[in-house]
């Protein structure tokens, strides 16, 4: 997806309503094929569960709950050498924490070893299975290829009696590992390779963590799974798409032994893949074993235990599973979607607090030395409350000496910077308007403190004369500050697809994925219990680490930042980068749409997600109406307010924007006329948000008009290629996916003004010439 071109960003995800699995179940119930729905979640106890498993858990347990059926927890413990009771414990704990209950239906495939063995004997007796002496290597070699039939094993026509005898002796331990296998006798020329006499049992002289030394033959997955489903009365056996080819074998086995009703059926859905993470247990195990993370529950891990320790609540994970839905095509889900669900969930749950992560001292020279005030600060802003509810509050002490965030002051403010600077007035949240009078430097030449004055008439943070200040910042009273350890967690991997990136996946870990700081917090944070959630205003949601927090001194894990600030990381210095469209923009489409939004969507021909975002506050709606009044098109005005502007505004919201509907309409017109690209439009909007100004003038001043002229693009492209000779060489050596890299670099160089289609064409031409 072209990240640069917001217009292409679809509100993808499952359409609400019935997915294909629910349709199948509805039809089964209607036709009387089943009277009850029984599903199962079948983890192999060889690692911790991850967010991908959570998708499957929410689906299986969710279906059971929806249809008044039941869902079994079945440990698929057919492989004796890789499994561990420790993993079983963590798996059960994680599922329960997610909010699901298997009741008394906790099973193990190993519970069925005796019955599975009997089914195997039944197949042999029917002439449908035989004991084979080929080695693994020989078997693999004789299996053929997708275009070529396999060759039958020399033992294929072994008499039934002989196979029965050998199978009995396999069980009795007379043969070493690998000497013999039991194979189904199906069809060595079958188009489906899984049907070419697959192995059903192998010899493994290994102790099993539950069955002990009782067995030295173990059933293969394909044999054990369908029969375990049947034994438990599973109706809908739901697994991921990799098992599509196994379904034929699943059915063949159930067709050829005597099983009770109901007969289970297998259905496949797309597994979850998430950007910036890896999701295979094998790889996660490697991270743990190589000590690249602090354990399975490291808050950066995509494991359920990791997410829990990071401060994610189960309701957020369930909402995420709901949002992504169930589909039949594999896809990559943006991590932002998960982050959106986490924020949305914590917004109403985590009370607001103030803490400074990178402190800068402020002295209010006109505030009496001994004086202390206490401000009553609400725990929640109005929009995070249920309708009609009022917020609880806490008292926050204030004094002459304060700390503010180092980032909230710039001595020479860059363009668009709205916070404190020499001579500038800002609001200290809930307290006073203050003006910076003097910058004091330490001996090292660094800024040591700021000397400011305050306006006593602005007590509570309200401007007495209604004057506007540029921004609102948080603060902590120096005398009362509580110092705390804060751990800032970020994404574990830098690239979107660490699995697909060059080299080993471990090479792509983000070295900055954990930063530990000493924060200074308002004193009420000493009452935050281990496992408690807060929102540190303007910083993110934080969680008191359950293991490392002490009484009165929580250790704070950052669960998630407040907005998607990722785009800022590689922003050129001195200029705030346009934020990527926040997940907030797309997500409301997947939530319940309010009546007002539905009406607006219908009346104005808008996308429901857009209408929902517009209706979220009066200010947005007013801006939209004013823009239409001034001639903007509905579609562009709606989309740009909902998808772009919302991500760039601060908490003051649309009411406080320094431009009006007419200016916004002008921007819409530039976009609609194609005068500027979407990327350039975002630059313009960012500048408007920062300091007002008319879009046409900004475009003119910054040279942001769309560049589609062939010569201009060609010279841009040749500059970019010249700057990246290594990449060029690799591209020409066959690494064609570097096209995206060059596109990004060229787009950046043009300040987002290049026409994406024309740029791609120019680039392609230059690369392939
Ligand atoms: P991994 O590939 O990470 O080792 P697995 O599939 O081998 O995982 P199991 O313990 O066998 O792990 O998985 C239990 C269930 O969870 C299976 O039904 C499997 O299909 C499902 N599952 C595993 N990974 C995902 C995923 N990424 N998305 C959805 N379901 C998944
Ligand atoms: Mg598996």
Coordinates of C-alpha atoms in Angstrom, one line a residue, residues 48-417:
X48 CA 3.5 -19.4 25.1
X49 CA 0.4 -18.2 23.3
X50 CA 0.6 -15.1 21.1
X51 CA -1.8 -12.6 19.7
X52 CA -2.4 -14.9 16.7
X53 CA -3.6 -17.6 19.1
X54 CA -5.8 -15.0 20.7
X55 CA -7.6 -14.6 17.4
X56 CA -8.3 -18.3 17.3
X57 CA -9.3 -18.4 20.9
X58 CA -11.7 -15.5 20.5
X59 CA -13.2 -17.2 17.5
X60 CA -13.6 -20.7 19.0
X61 CA -14.8 -19.6 22.4
X62 CA -16.8 -16.7 21.0
X63 CA -18.7 -19.1 18.6
X64 CA -19.5 -21.4 21.5
X65 CA -20.8 -18.6 23.6
X66 CA -22.8 -17.1 20.8
X67 CA -24.6 -20.3 19.9
X68 CA -25.0 -21.5 23.4
X69 CA -22.6 -24.4 22.8
X70 CA -19.2 -25.2 24.3
X71 CA -15.6 -24.9 23.5
X72 CA -13.0 -27.4 24.7
X73 CA -9.4 -26.7 25.6
X74 CA -7.4 -29.6 24.2
X75 CA -3.7 -29.8 24.5
X76 CA -2.4 -31.3 21.4
X77 CA 0.4 -33.2 23.1
X78 CA 1.2 -35.9 20.6
X79 CA 4.9 -34.9 20.3
X80 CA 6.6 -36.2 23.4
X81 CA 9.9 -34.4 23.0
X82 CA 8.9 -30.8 22.8
X83 CA 6.3 -30.4 25.4
X84 CA 6.3 -29.1 28.9
X85 CA 3.8 -28.7 31.8
X86 CA 5.1 -25.2 32.3
X87 CA 3.7 -24.3 28.9
X88 CA 0.3 -25.9 29.7
X89 CA 0.0 -23.8 32.8
X90 CA 0.8 -20.6 31.0
X91 CA -1.7 -21.5 28.2
X92 CA -4.5 -22.2 30.6
X93 CA -3.8 -19.0 32.5
X94 CA -3.7 -16.9 29.3
X95 CA -7.0 -18.2 28.0
X96 CA -8.7 -17.7 31.4
X97 CA -7.2 -14.2 31.5
X98 CA -8.7 -13.5 28.1
X99 CA -12.0 -14.1 29.7
X100 CA -12.9 -17.6 28.4
X101 CA -13.9 -20.6 30.3
X102 CA -13.7 -24.2 29.1
X103 CA -15.5 -25.4 32.2
X104 CA -14.8 -29.1 32.8
X105 CA -13.8 -29.6 29.1
X106 CA -10.0 -29.6 29.5
X107 CA -8.6 -32.4 27.6
X108 CA -5.3 -33.8 26.2
X109 CA -4.8 -35.7 23.0
X110 CA -2.7 -38.0 25.1
X111 CA -5.9 -39.0 27.0
X112 CA -7.0 -40.7 23.8
X113 CA -3.8 -42.7 23.0
X114 CA -5.4 -46.0 23.7
X115 CA -8.5 -45.3 21.6
X116 CA -6.4 -43.8 18.8
X117 CA -4.3 -47.0 18.8
X118 CA -7.5 -49.0 18.4
X119 CA -8.6 -46.9 15.5
X120 CA -5.3 -47.6 13.9
X121 CA -5.7 -51.3 14.3
X122 CA -9.2 -51.0 12.8
X123 CA -7.6 -49.4 9.7
X124 CA -5.0 -52.1 9.4
X125 CA -7.7 -54.8 9.7
X126 CA -9.7 -53.2 7.0
X127 CA -6.6 -53.3 4.7
X128 CA -6.4 -49.5 4.8
X129 CA -3.1 -49.2 6.7
X130 CA 0.2 -51.1 6.6
X131 CA 3.5 -51.1 8.4
X132 CA 6.2 -49.8 6.2
X133 CA 10.0 -50.2 6.6
X134 CA 11.1 -47.3 4.4
X135 CA 13.2 -44.8 6.1
X136 CA 12.0 -41.2 6.3
X137 CA 14.4 -40.3 3.5
X138 CA 13.1 -43.1 1.3
X139 CA 9.6 -42.2 1.9
X140 CA 10.1 -38.6 1.1
X141 CA 12.0 -39.6 -2.1
X142 CA 9.2 -42.0 -3.2
X143 CA 6.4 -39.5 -2.6
X144 CA 6.9 -37.9 -6.0
X145 CA 6.2 -34.2 -6.7
X146 CA 3.1 -32.1 -7.4
X147 CA 3.5 -33.0 -11.1
X148 CA 4.7 -36.5 -10.7
X149 CA 3.0 -39.5 -9.0
X150 CA 4.7 -41.2 -6.1
X151 CA 6.0 -44.8 -6.2
X152 CA 4.4 -47.4 -3.9
X153 CA 6.4 -48.7 -0.9
X154 CA 7.6 -52.3 -1.3
X155 CA 5.6 -53.0 1.9
X156 CA 2.4 -51.6 0.5
X157 CA 0.8 -55.0 0.0
X158 CA 2.0 -56.5 3.2
X159 CA -0.6 -59.0 4.4
X160 CA -2.9 -57.6 7.1
X161 CA -1.8 -60.2 9.6
X162 CA 1.8 -59.3 9.2
X163 CA 1.1 -55.6 9.6
X164 CA -1.0 -56.3 12.7
X165 CA 1.8 -58.3 14.2
X166 CA 4.5 -55.6 13.4
X167 CA 2.3 -52.8 14.8
X168 CA 1.8 -54.8 18.0
X169 CA 5.6 -55.3 18.3
X170 CA 6.2 -51.6 17.5
X171 CA 4.1 -50.8 20.4
X172 CA 5.8 -53.3 22.6
X173 CA 9.1 -51.5 22.0
X174 CA 10.9 -54.1 19.8
X175 CA 12.2 -51.7 17.2
X176 CA 14.3 -48.6 17.4
X177 CA 13.2 -45.1 16.5
X178 CA 12.5 -44.7 12.8
X179 CA 12.7 -48.4 11.9
X180 CA 9.0 -48.7 11.0
X181 CA 6.0 -46.5 10.5
X182 CA 2.3 -47.2 10.2
X183 CA 1.0 -45.7 7.0
X184 CA -2.5 -45.2 5.6
X185 CA -3.0 -47.0 2.3
X186 CA -4.7 -44.4 0.1
X187 CA -3.3 -43.4 -3.2
X188 CA 0.3 -42.8 -4.2
X189 CA -0.8 -40.9 -7.3
X190 CA -3.2 -38.5 -5.6
X191 CA -3.0 -34.9 -6.7
X192 CA -2.9 -34.0 -3.0
X193 CA 0.5 -35.0 -1.7
X194 CA -1.0 -35.4 1.8
X195 CA -3.0 -38.4 0.5
X196 CA 0.0 -40.3 -0.7
X197 CA 0.1 -43.0 2.0
X198 CA 0.8 -40.6 4.9
X199 CA 2.4 -41.8 8.1
X200 CA -0.1 -42.4 11.0
X201 CA 2.3 -43.6 13.7
X202 CA 6.0 -43.4 14.3
X203 CA 8.3 -44.9 16.8
X204 CA 9.6 -42.5 19.4
X205 CA 11.4 -44.0 22.5
X206 CA 10.8 -40.9 24.6
X207 CA 9.0 -40.2 27.8
X208 CA 5.8 -38.2 27.5
X209 CA 5.1 -35.5 30.0
X210 CA 1.8 -37.0 30.9
X211 CA 1.8 -40.6 29.6
X212 CA 5.2 -41.2 31.0
X213 CA 6.9 -44.4 29.5
X214 CA 3.6 -46.0 28.6
X215 CA 4.1 -45.5 24.9
X216 CA 7.0 -45.7 22.4
X217 CA 4.8 -45.1 19.3
X218 CA 3.1 -41.8 18.9
X219 CA 0.3 -40.8 16.5
X220 CA 0.9 -38.1 13.8
X221 CA -1.0 -34.9 13.9
X222 CA -3.3 -35.7 11.0
X223 CA -4.4 -39.0 12.6
X224 CA -4.8 -37.7 16.1
X225 CA -6.5 -34.5 15.4
X226 CA -9.6 -35.6 13.5
X227 CA -10.2 -38.5 15.8
X228 CA -9.7 -36.4 18.9
X229 CA -12.3 -34.0 17.5
X230 CA -14.6 -37.0 16.9
X231 CA -14.1 -38.5 20.4
X232 CA -15.0 -35.1 22.0
X233 CA -18.1 -34.6 19.8
X234 CA -16.6 -31.5 18.1
X235 CA -18.9 -30.2 15.4
X236 CA -16.8 -27.4 13.8
X237 CA -13.1 -27.9 13.9
X238 CA -11.7 -24.5 12.9
X239 CA -8.0 -24.2 12.0
X240 CA -5.8 -21.9 10.0
X241 CA -5.3 -22.0 6.2
X242 CA -2.1 -24.0 6.2
X243 CA -4.3 -27.0 7.0
X244 CA -6.4 -26.7 3.9
X245 CA -4.6 -29.7 2.2
X246 CA -4.9 -31.7 5.3
X247 CA -8.7 -31.6 5.2
X248 CA -9.0 -34.4 2.6
X249 CA -7.0 -36.7 4.9
X250 CA -9.1 -35.5 7.9
X251 CA -12.2 -36.7 6.1
X252 CA -10.7 -39.9 4.7
X253 CA -9.8 -41.1 8.2
X254 CA -13.2 -40.3 9.6
X255 CA -14.9 -41.9 6.7
X256 CA -13.0 -45.2 7.2
X257 CA -13.4 -45.9 10.9
X258 CA -16.5 -46.4 12.9
X259 CA -17.2 -43.1 14.7
X260 CA -20.2 -41.9 16.6
X261 CA -22.2 -38.8 15.5
X262 CA -21.8 -35.9 15.2
X263 CA -19.2 -36.1 12.6
X264 CA -16.8 -33.2 12.9
X265 CA -15.8 -31.0 9.9
X266 CA -12.8 -28.9 9.4
X267 CA -12.9 -25.3 8.3
X268 CA -10.0 -23.0 7.7
X269 CA -9.6 -19.3 8.3
X270 CA -6.7 -16.9 7.7
X271 CA -4.1 -16.7 10.4
X272 CA -3.3 -13.4 11.9
X273 CA -0.1 -11.7 10.8
X274 CA 0.9 -8.4 12.4
X275 CA 3.4 -5.8 11.2
X276 CA 6.6 -5.1 13.1
X277 CA 6.5 -8.5 14.8
X278 CA 7.2 -12.2 14.4
X279 CA 4.6 -14.7 15.3
X280 CA 6.0 -18.2 15.1
X281 CA 6.6 -20.0 18.4
X282 CA 9.9 -21.1 17.1
X283 CA 11.1 -17.6 16.5
X284 CA 9.7 -16.3 19.8
X285 CA 11.5 -19.1 21.6
X286 CA 14.7 -18.0 19.9
X287 CA 14.2 -14.5 21.2
X288 CA 13.8 -15.9 24.7
X289 CA 16.7 -18.3 24.5
X290 CA 19.1 -15.9 23.0
X291 CA 18.1 -13.4 25.7
X292 CA 17.2 -10.8 23.2
X293 CA 14.1 -10.1 25.4
X294 CA 13.6 -10.5 29.1
X295 CA 11.5 -13.7 28.8
X296 CA 8.2 -14.9 27.3
X297 CA 6.4 -12.1 29.2
X298 CA 8.7 -9.3 28.1
X299 CA 6.3 -6.4 27.4
X300 CA 7.6 -6.1 23.8
X301 CA 6.7 -9.7 23.0
X302 CA 3.5 -10.4 21.0
X303 CA 2.7 -13.1 23.5
X304 CA -0.5 -12.8 25.6
X305 CA 1.8 -12.8 28.7
X306 CA 3.8 -10.0 27.2
X307 CA 0.8 -7.9 26.3
X308 CA -0.6 -8.4 29.7
X309 CA 2.6 -7.3 31.4
X310 CA 2.7 -4.3 29.1
X311 CA -0.7 -3.2 30.4
X312 CA -3.1 -4.4 27.6
X313 CA -6.4 -5.5 29.0
X314 CA -8.2 -8.6 27.7
X315 CA -11.1 -6.4 26.6
X316 CA -8.8 -4.7 24.1
X317 CA -7.6 -8.0 22.7
X318 CA -11.2 -9.2 22.3
X319 CA -12.1 -5.9 20.6
X320 CA -9.2 -6.3 18.3
X321 CA -10.2 -9.9 17.3
X322 CA -13.7 -8.5 16.7
X323 CA -12.4 -5.7 14.5
X324 CA -10.2 -7.8 12.3
X325 CA -12.9 -10.4 11.8
X326 CA -12.5 -13.8 10.2
X327 CA -11.7 -14.1 6.5
X328 CA -10.4 -16.7 4.0
X329 CA -7.5 -14.8 2.6
X330 CA -4.2 -14.3 4.5
X331 CA -3.2 -10.7 5.1
X332 CA -1.0 -8.5 7.1
X333 CA -2.7 -6.5 9.8
X334 CA -1.2 -3.1 10.8
X335 CA 0.0 -3.0 14.3
X336 CA -1.7 0.3 14.5
X337 CA -5.0 -1.5 14.6
X338 CA -4.1 -3.3 17.7
X339 CA -2.7 -0.1 19.2
X340 CA -6.0 1.7 18.4
X341 CA -8.0 -1.0 20.2
X342 CA -5.7 -0.7 23.2
X343 CA -6.1 3.1 23.4
X344 CA -9.8 2.9 22.9
X345 CA -10.1 0.4 25.7
X346 CA -8.0 2.3 28.2
X347 CA -9.5 5.7 27.4
X348 CA -12.4 5.1 29.7
X349 CA -10.5 2.9 32.2
X350 CA -7.3 4.8 32.9
X351 CA -7.5 7.9 35.0
X352 CA -5.4 10.9 33.9
X353 CA -2.3 11.8 35.8
X354 CA 0.6 14.1 35.2
X355 CA 4.3 13.1 35.1
X356 CA 7.4 14.5 33.5
X357 CA 9.6 12.1 31.7
X358 CA 12.5 14.3 30.8
X359 CA 12.4 17.1 33.4
X360 CA 13.2 20.8 32.9
X361 CA 13.0 23.0 35.9
X362 CA 10.8 26.1 35.9
X363 CA 10.8 28.8 38.6
X364 CA 7.8 31.1 38.9
X365 CA 9.6 34.3 40.0
X366 CA 6.4 36.0 41.0
X367 CA 5.0 33.1 43.0
X368 CA 5.6 33.3 46.8
X369 CA 8.3 30.9 48.0
X370 CA 6.3 29.3 50.8
X371 CA 2.9 29.2 49.1
X372 CA 1.3 25.9 48.1
X373 CA -1.9 25.5 46.3
X374 CA -3.8 22.4 45.4
X375 CA -5.7 22.0 42.2
X376 CA -8.7 19.7 41.9
X377 CA -8.0 17.9 38.7
X378 CA -10.6 15.6 37.1
X379 CA -9.5 12.0 36.5
X380 CA -11.3 11.9 33.1
X381 CA -12.1 14.4 30.4
X382 CA -15.7 14.6 29.5
X383 CA -15.4 12.7 26.3
X384 CA -14.0 9.7 28.1
X385 CA -17.0 9.4 30.3
X386 CA -20.3 7.5 29.8
X387 CA -23.1 9.9 29.0
X388 CA -24.2 11.9 31.9
X389 CA -21.5 10.7 34.2
X390 CA -19.2 13.1 36.1
X391 CA -15.5 12.5 36.6
X392 CA -13.9 11.7 39.9
X393 CA -10.9 13.9 40.7
X394 CA -7.7 14.2 42.7
X395 CA -5.8 17.1 44.2
X396 CA -2.5 18.1 42.6
X397 CA -0.1 20.3 44.5
X398 CA 1.4 23.4 42.9
X399 CA 4.3 25.6 43.9
X400 CA 6.9 28.1 42.9
X401 CA 9.2 25.4 41.5
X402 CA 8.0 23.1 38.9
X403 CA 9.2 20.6 36.3
X404 CA 8.0 20.6 32.7
X405 CA 8.9 18.3 29.9
X406 CA 12.2 19.3 28.2
X407 CA 10.5 18.9 24.8
X408 CA 7.9 21.5 25.8
X409 CA 10.4 24.3 25.6
X410 CA 12.3 25.5 22.6
X411 CA 14.6 28.5 22.8
X412 CA 14.3 29.2 19.1
X413 CA 10.9 27.8 18.3
X414 CA 10.7 26.0 15.0
X415 CA 7.9 26.7 12.6
X416 CA 4.6 25.3 13.9
X417 CA 5.9 24.9 17.4

